[in-house]
PDB file of C-alpha atoms in Angstrom:
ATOM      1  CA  UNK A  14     -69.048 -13.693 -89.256  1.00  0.00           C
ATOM      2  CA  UNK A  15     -69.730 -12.516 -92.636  1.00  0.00           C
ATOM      3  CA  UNK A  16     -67.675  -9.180 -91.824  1.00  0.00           C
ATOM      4  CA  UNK A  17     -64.156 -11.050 -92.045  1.00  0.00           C
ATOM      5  CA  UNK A  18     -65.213 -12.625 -95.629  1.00  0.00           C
ATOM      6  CA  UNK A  19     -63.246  -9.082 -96.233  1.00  0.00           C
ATOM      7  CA  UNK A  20     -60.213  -9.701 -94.863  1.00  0.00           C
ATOM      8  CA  UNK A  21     -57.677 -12.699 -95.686  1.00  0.00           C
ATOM      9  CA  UNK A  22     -55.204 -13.886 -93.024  1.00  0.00           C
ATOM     10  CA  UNK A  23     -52.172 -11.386 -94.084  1.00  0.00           C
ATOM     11  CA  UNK A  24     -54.292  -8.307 -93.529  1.00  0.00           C
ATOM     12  CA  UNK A  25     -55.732  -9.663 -90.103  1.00  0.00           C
ATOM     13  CA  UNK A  26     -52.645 -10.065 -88.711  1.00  0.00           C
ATOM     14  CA  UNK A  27     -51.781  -6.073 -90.024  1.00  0.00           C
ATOM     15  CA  UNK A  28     -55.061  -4.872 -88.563  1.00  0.00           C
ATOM     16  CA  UNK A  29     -53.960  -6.763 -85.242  1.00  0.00           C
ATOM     17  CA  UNK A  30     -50.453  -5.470 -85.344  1.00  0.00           C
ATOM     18  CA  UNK A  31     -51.741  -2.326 -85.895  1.00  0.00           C
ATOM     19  CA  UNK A  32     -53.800  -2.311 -82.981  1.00  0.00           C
ATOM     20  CA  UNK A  33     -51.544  -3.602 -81.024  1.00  0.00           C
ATOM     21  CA  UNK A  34     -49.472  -0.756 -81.490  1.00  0.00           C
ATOM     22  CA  UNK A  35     -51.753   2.059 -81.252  1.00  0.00           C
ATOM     23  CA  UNK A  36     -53.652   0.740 -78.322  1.00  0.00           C
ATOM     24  CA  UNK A  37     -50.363   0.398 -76.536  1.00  0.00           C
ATOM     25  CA  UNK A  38     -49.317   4.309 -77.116  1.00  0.00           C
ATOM     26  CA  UNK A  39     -52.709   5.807 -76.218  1.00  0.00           C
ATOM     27  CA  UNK A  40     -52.626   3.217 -73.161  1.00  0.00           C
ATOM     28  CA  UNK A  41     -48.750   4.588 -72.664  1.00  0.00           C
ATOM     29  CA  UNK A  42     -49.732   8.418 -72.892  1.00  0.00           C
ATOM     30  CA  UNK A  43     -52.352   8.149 -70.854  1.00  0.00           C
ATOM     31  CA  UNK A  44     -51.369   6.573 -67.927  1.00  0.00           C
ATOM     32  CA  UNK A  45     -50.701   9.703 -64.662  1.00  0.00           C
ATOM     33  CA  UNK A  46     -47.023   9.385 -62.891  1.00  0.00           C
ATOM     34  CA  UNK A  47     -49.404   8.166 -60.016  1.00  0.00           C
ATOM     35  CA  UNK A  48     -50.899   5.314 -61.776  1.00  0.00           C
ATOM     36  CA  UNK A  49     -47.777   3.537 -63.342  1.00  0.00           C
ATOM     37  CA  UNK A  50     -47.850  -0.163 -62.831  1.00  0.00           C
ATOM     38  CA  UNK A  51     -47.434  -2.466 -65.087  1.00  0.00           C
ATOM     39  CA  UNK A  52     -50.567  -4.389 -64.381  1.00  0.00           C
ATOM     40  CA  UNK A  53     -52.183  -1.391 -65.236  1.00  0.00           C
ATOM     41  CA  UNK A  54     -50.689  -0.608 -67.967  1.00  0.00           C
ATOM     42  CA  UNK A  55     -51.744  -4.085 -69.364  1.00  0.00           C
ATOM     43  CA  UNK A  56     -54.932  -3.881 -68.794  1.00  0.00           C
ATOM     44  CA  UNK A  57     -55.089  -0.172 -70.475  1.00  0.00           C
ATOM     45  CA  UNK A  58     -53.430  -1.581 -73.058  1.00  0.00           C
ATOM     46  CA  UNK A  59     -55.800  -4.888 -73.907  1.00  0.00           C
ATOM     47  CA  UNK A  60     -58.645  -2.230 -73.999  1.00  0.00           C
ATOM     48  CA  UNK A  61     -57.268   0.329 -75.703  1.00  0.00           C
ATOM     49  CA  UNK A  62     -56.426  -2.438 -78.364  1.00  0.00           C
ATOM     50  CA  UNK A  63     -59.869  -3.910 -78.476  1.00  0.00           C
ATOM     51  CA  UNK A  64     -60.756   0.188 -79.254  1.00  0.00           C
ATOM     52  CA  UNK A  65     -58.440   0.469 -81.668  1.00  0.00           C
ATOM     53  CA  UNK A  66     -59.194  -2.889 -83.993  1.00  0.00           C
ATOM     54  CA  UNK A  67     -62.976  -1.251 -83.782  1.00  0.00           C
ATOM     55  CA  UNK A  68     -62.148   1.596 -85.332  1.00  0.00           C
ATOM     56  CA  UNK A  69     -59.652   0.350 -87.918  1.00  0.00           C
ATOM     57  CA  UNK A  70     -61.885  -1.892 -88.687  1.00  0.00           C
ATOM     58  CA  UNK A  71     -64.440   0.913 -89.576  1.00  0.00           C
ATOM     59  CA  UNK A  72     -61.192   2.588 -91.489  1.00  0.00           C
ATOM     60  CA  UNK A  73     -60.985  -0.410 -93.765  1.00  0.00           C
ATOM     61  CA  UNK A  74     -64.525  -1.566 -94.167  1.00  0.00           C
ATOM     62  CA  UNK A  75     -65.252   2.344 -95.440  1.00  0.00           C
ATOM     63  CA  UNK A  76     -61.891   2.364 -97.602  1.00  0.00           C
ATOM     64  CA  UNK A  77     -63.080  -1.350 -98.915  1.00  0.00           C
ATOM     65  CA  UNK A  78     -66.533   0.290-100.392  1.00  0.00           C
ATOM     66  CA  UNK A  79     -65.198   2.643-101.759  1.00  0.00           C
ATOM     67  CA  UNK A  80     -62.820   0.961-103.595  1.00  0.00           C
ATOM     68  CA  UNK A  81     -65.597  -1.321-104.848  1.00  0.00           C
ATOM     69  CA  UNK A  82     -67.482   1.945-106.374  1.00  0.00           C
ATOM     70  CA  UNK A  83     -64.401   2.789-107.949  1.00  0.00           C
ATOM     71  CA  UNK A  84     -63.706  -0.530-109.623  1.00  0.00           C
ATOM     72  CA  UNK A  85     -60.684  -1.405-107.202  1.00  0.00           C
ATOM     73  CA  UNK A  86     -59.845  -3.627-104.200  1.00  0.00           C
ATOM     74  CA  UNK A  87     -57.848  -2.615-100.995  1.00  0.00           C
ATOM     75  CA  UNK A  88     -55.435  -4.281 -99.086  1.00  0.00           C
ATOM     76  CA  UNK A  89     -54.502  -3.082 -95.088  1.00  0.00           C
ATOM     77  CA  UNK A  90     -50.985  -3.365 -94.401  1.00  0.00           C
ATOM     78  CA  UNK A  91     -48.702  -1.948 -91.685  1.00  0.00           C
ATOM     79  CA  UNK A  92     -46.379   0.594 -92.794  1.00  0.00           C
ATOM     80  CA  UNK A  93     -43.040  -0.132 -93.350  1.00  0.00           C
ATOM     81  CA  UNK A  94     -40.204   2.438 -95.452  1.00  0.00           C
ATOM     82  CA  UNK A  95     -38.287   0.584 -98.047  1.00  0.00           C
ATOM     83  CA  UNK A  96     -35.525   3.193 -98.410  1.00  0.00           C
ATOM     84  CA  UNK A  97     -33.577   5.061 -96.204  1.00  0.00           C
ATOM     85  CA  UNK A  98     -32.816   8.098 -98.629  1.00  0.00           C
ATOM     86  CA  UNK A  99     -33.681   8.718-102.535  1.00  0.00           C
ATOM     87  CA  UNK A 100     -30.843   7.543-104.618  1.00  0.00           C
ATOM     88  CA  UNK A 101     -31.440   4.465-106.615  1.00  0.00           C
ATOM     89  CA  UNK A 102     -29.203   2.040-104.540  1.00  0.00           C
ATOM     90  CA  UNK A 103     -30.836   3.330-101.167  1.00  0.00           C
ATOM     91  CA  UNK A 104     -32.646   0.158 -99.790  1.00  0.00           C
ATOM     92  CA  UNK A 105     -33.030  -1.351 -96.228  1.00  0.00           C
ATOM     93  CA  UNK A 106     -32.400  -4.312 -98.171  1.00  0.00           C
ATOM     94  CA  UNK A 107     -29.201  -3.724 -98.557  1.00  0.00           C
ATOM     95  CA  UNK A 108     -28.768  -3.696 -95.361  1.00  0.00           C
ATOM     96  CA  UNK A 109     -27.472  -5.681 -92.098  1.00  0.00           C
ATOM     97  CA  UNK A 110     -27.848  -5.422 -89.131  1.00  0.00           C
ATOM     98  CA  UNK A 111     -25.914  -7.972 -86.034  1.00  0.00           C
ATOM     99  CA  UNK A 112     -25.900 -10.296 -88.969  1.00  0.00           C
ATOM    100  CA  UNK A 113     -29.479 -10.455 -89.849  1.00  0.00           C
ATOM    101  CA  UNK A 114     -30.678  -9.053 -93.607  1.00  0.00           C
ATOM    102  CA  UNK A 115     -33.205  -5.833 -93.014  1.00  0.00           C
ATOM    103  CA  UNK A 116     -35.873  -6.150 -95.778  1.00  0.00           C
ATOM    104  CA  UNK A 117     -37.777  -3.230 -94.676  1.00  0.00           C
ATOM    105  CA  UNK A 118     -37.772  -0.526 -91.830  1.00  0.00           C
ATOM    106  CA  UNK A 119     -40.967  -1.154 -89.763  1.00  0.00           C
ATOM    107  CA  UNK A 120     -41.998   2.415 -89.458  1.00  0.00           C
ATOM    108  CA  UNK A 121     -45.736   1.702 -88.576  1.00  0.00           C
ATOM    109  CA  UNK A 122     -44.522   0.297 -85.423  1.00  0.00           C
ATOM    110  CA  UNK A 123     -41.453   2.074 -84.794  1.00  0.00           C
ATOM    111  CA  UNK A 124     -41.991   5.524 -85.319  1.00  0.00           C
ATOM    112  CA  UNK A 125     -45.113   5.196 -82.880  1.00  0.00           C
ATOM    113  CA  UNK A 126     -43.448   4.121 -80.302  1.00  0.00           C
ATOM    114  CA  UNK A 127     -40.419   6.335 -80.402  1.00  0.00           C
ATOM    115  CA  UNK A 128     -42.577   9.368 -80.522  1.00  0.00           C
ATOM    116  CA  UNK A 129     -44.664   8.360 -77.615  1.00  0.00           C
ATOM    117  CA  UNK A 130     -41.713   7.055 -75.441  1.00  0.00           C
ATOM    118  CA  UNK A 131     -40.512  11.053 -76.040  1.00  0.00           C
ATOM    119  CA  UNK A 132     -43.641  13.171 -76.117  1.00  0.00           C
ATOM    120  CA  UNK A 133     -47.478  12.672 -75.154  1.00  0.00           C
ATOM    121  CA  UNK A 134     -48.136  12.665 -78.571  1.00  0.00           C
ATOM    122  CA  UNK A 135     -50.217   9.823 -79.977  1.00  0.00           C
ATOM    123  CA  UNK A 136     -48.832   9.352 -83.591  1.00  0.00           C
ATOM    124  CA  UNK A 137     -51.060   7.328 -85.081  1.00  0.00           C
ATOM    125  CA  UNK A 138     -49.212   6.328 -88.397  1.00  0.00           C
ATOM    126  CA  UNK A 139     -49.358   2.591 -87.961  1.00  0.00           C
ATOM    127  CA  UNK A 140     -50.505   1.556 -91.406  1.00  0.00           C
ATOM    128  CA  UNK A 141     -51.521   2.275 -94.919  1.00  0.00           C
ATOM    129  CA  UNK A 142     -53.711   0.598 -97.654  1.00  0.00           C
ATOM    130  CA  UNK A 143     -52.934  -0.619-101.033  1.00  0.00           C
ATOM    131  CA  UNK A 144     -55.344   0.181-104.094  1.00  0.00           C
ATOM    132  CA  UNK A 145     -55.439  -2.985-106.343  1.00  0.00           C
ATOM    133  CA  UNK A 146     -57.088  -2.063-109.392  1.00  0.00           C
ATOM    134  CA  UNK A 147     -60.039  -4.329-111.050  1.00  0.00           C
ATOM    135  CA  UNK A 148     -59.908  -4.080-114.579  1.00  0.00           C
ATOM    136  CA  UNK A 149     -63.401  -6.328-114.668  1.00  0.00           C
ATOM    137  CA  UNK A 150     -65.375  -3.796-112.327  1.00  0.00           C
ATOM    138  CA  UNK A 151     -64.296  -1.048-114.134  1.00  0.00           C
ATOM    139  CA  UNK A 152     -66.601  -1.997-117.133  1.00  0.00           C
ATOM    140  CA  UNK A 153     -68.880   0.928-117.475  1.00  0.00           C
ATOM    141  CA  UNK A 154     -66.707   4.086-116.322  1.00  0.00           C
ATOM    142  CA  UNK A 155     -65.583   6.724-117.444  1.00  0.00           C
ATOM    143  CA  UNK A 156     -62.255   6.033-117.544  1.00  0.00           C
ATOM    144  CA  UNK A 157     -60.561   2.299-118.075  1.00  0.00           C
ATOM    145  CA  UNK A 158     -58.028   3.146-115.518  1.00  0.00           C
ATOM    146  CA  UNK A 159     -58.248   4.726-112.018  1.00  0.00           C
ATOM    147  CA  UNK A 160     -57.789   8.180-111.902  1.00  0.00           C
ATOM    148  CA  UNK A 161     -55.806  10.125-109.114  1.00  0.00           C
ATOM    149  CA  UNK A 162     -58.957  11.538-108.249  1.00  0.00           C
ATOM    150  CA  UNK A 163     -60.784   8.539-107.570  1.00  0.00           C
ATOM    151  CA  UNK A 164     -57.185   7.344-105.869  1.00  0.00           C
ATOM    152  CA  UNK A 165     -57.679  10.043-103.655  1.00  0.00           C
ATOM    153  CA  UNK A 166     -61.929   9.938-103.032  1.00  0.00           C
ATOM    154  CA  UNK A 167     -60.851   5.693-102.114  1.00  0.00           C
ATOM    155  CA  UNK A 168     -58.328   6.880 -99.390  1.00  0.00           C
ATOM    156  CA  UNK A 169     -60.452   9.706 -98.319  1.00  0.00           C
ATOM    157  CA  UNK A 170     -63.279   7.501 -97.409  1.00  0.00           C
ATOM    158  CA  UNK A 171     -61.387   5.848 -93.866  1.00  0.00           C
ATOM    159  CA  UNK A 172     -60.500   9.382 -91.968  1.00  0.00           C
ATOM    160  CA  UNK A 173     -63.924  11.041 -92.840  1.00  0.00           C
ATOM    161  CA  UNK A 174     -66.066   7.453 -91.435  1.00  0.00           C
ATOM    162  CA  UNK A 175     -63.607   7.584 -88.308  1.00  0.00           C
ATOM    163  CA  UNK A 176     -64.309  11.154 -88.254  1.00  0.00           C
ATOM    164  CA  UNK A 177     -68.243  10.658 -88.267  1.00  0.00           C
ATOM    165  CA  UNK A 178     -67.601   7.939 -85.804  1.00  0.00           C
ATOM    166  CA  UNK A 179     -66.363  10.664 -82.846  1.00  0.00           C
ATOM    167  CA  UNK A 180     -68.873  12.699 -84.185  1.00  0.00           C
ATOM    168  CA  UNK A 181     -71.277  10.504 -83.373  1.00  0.00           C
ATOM    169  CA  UNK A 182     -69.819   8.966 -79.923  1.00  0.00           C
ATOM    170  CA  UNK A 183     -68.399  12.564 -78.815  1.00  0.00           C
ATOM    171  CA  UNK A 184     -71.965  13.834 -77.188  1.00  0.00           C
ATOM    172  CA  UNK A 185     -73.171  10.477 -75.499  1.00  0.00           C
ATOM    173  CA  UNK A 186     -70.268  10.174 -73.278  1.00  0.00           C
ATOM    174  CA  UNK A 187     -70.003   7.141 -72.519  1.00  0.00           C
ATOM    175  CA  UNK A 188     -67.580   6.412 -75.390  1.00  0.00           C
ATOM    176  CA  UNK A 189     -64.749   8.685 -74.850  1.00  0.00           C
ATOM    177  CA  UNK A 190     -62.109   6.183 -75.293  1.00  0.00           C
ATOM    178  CA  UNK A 191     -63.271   5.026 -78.440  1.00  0.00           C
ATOM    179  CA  UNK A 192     -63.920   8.685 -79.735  1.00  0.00           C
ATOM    180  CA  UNK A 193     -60.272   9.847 -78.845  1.00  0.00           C
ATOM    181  CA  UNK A 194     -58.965   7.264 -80.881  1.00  0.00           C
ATOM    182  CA  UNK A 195     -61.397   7.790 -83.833  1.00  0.00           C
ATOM    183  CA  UNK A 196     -60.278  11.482 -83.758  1.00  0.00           C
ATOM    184  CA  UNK A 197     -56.337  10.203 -83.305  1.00  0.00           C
ATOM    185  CA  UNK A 198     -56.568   7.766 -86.425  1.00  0.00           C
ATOM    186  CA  UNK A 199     -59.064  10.351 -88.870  1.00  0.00           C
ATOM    187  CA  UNK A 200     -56.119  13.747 -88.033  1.00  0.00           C
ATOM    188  CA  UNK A 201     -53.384  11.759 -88.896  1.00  0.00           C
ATOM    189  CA  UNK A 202     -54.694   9.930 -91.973  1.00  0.00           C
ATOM    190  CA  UNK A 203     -53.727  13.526 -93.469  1.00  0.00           C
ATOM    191  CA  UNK A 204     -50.291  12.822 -92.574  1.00  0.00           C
ATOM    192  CA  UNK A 205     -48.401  13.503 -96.454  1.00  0.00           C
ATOM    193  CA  UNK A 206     -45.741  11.064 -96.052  1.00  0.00           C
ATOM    194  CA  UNK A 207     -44.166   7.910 -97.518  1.00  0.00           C
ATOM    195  CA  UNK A 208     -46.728   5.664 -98.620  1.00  0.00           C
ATOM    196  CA  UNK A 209     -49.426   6.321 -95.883  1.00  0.00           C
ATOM    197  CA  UNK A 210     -52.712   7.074 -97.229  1.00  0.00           C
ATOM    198  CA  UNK A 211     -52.233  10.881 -96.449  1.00  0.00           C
ATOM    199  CA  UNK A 212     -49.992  10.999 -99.298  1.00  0.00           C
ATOM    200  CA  UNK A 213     -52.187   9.607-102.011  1.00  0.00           C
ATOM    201  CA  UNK A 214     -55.027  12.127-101.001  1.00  0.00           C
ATOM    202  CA  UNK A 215     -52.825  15.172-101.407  1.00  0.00           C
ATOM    203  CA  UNK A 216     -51.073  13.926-104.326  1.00  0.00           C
ATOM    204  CA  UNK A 217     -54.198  12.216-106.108  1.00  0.00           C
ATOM    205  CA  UNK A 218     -56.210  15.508-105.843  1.00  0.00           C
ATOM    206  CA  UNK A 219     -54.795  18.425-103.243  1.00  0.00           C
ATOM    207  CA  UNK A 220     -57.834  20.415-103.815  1.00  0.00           C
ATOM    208  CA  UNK A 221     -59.675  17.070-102.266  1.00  0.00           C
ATOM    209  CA  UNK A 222     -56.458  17.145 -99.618  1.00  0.00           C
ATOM    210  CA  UNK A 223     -57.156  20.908 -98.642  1.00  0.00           C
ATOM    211  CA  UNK A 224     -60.735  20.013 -97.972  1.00  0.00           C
ATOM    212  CA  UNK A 225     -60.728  16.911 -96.064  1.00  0.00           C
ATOM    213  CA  UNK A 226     -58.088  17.913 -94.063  1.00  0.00           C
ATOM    214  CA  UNK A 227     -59.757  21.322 -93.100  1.00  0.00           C
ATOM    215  CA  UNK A 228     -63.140  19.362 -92.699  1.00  0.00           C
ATOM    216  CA  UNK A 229     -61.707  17.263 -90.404  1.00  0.00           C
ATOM    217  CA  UNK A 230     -59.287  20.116 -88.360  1.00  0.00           C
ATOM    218  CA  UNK A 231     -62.680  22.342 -87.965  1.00  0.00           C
ATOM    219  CA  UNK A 232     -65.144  19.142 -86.807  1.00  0.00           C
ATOM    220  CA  UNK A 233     -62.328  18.113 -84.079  1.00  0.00           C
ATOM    221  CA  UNK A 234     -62.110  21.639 -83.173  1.00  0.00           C
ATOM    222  CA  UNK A 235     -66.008  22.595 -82.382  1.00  0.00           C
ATOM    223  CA  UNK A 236     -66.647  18.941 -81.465  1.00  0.00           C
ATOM    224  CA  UNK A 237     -66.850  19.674 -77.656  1.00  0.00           C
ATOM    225  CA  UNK A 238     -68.624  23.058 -78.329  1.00  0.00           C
ATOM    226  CA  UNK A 239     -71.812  23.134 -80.715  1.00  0.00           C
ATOM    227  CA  UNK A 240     -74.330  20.085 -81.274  1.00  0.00           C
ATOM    228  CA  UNK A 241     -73.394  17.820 -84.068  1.00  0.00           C
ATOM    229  CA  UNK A 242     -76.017  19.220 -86.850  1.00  0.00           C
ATOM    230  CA  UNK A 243     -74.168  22.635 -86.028  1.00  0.00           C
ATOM    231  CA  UNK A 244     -70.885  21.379 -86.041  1.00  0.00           C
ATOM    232  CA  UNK A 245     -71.283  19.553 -89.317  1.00  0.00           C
ATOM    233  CA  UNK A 246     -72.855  22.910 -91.010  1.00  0.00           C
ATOM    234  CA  UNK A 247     -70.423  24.996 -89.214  1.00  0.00           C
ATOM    235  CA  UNK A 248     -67.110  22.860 -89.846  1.00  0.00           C
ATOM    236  CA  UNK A 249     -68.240  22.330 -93.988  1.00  0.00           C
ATOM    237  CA  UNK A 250     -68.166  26.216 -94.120  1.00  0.00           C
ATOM    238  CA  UNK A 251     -65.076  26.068 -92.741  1.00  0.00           C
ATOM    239  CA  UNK A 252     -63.810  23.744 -95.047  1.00  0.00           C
ATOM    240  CA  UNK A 253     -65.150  25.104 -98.154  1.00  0.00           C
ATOM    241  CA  UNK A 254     -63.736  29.155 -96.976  1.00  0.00           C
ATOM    242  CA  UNK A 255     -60.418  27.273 -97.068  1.00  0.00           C
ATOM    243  CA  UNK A 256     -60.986  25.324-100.043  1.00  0.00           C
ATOM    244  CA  UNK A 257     -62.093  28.764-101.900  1.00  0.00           C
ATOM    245  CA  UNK A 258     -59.455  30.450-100.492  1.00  0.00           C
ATOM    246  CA  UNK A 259     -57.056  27.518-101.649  1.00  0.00           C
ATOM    247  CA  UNK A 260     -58.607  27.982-105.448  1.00  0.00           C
ATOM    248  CA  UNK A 261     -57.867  31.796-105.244  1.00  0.00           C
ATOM    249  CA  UNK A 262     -54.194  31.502-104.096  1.00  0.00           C
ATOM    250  CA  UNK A 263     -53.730  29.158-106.795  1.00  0.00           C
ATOM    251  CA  UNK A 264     -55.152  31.195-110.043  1.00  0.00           C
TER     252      UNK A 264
END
């Protein structure tokens, strides 16, 4: 299929790993105390995963264009933490564990899974992407180098396509599934930490940050209650009284 000319091997196997992982702690939280098996929870499990490539699929394919408007490639990778505090000499590494040499801690798969094994919360901070700039495609801007602003437009592109994705599924009903885990990955795409894509909004633009983010809070917030023309209008205003507001406490 032309679709995976996109993708090489490397980044397959992240959006697969990935998936793996956030199918299986959707799967996990929503399984009742009267339905654990673990047939079942395989079964949950393979479709929540199949749900779950879909939509980071959509993630990277709307990351990928914009990157290519903004002169840049992107790569999908699962996210891992290469230090364990911020001094200079604090690497994983460094570090050994029963003998074997830790290069990185596997956070995208780890932190997941710990949270769900603890709470009914589906954290949803499997993975990142990687902006590769293209000095070739940027003949013709503004600008020779990426800016943070485009930086943050590129990473901003993923959360608001998986947003319009439940937008779009929410009111037909027959996609719930796939909607709760559009809304799961576009929230906490926001998330400002490490080097998930959350960070590189708010620190490539946090006026861009302030928007998205309260675009995105107001739209899963009224999706269930007003039609979607309404709900776009209504959660826009939303986000635009908060980015005003934003503009005000900052001058």
């Amino acid at each position: 299929m032309a679709i995976f000319n996109y993708f090489d091997k490397k980044e397959m196997g992240s959006l697969v790993g990935a998936s793996l992982v956030l199918g299986f702690i959707f799967s996990f939280n929503n399984l009742t105390h009267s339905e654990v098996s673990v047939s079942l929870l395989i079964i949950n499990w393979i479709r929540a995963f199949i749900l779950s490539f879909i939509v980071y699929l959509i993630y990277l394919i709307a990351n990928k264009n914009a990157a290519k408007l903004h002169g840049a490639k992107i790569q999908f990778k699962l996210w891992g933490m290469d230090r364990y505090w911020f001094n200079k000499g604090a690497k994983f590494s460094k570090l050994w564990f029963f003998g074997l040499k830790i290069n990185s801690f596997k956070a995208g798969i780890l932190v997941p899974l710990i949270v769900a094994l603890f709470s009914n919360i589906n954290f949803a901070t499997t993975s990142y992407t990687e902006i590769t700039e293209v000095v070739a495609q940027r003949a013709g801007k503004k600008f020779k180098h990426l800016t943070d602003l485009e930086i943050s437009r590129i990473h901003l592109a993923g959360p608001l396509a998986c947003l319009l994705l439940a937008i779009i599924l929410t009111p037909l009903g027959s996609f719930n599934t796939l909607a709760e885990i559009a809304k799961m990955v576009a929230l906490f795409s926001f998330v400002p930490f490490s080097k998930l894509d959350g960070a590189k909004i708010l620190f490539g633009s946090l006026p861009l940050y302030v928007f998205g983010l309260g675009f995105t809070i107001a739209s899963l917030l009224l999706i269930n209650i007003l039609p979607t023309a309404a709900l776009i209008f209504w959660a826009f205003l939303t986000a635009l009284i908060v980015f005003l507001l934003y503009l005000y406490r900052t001058n």
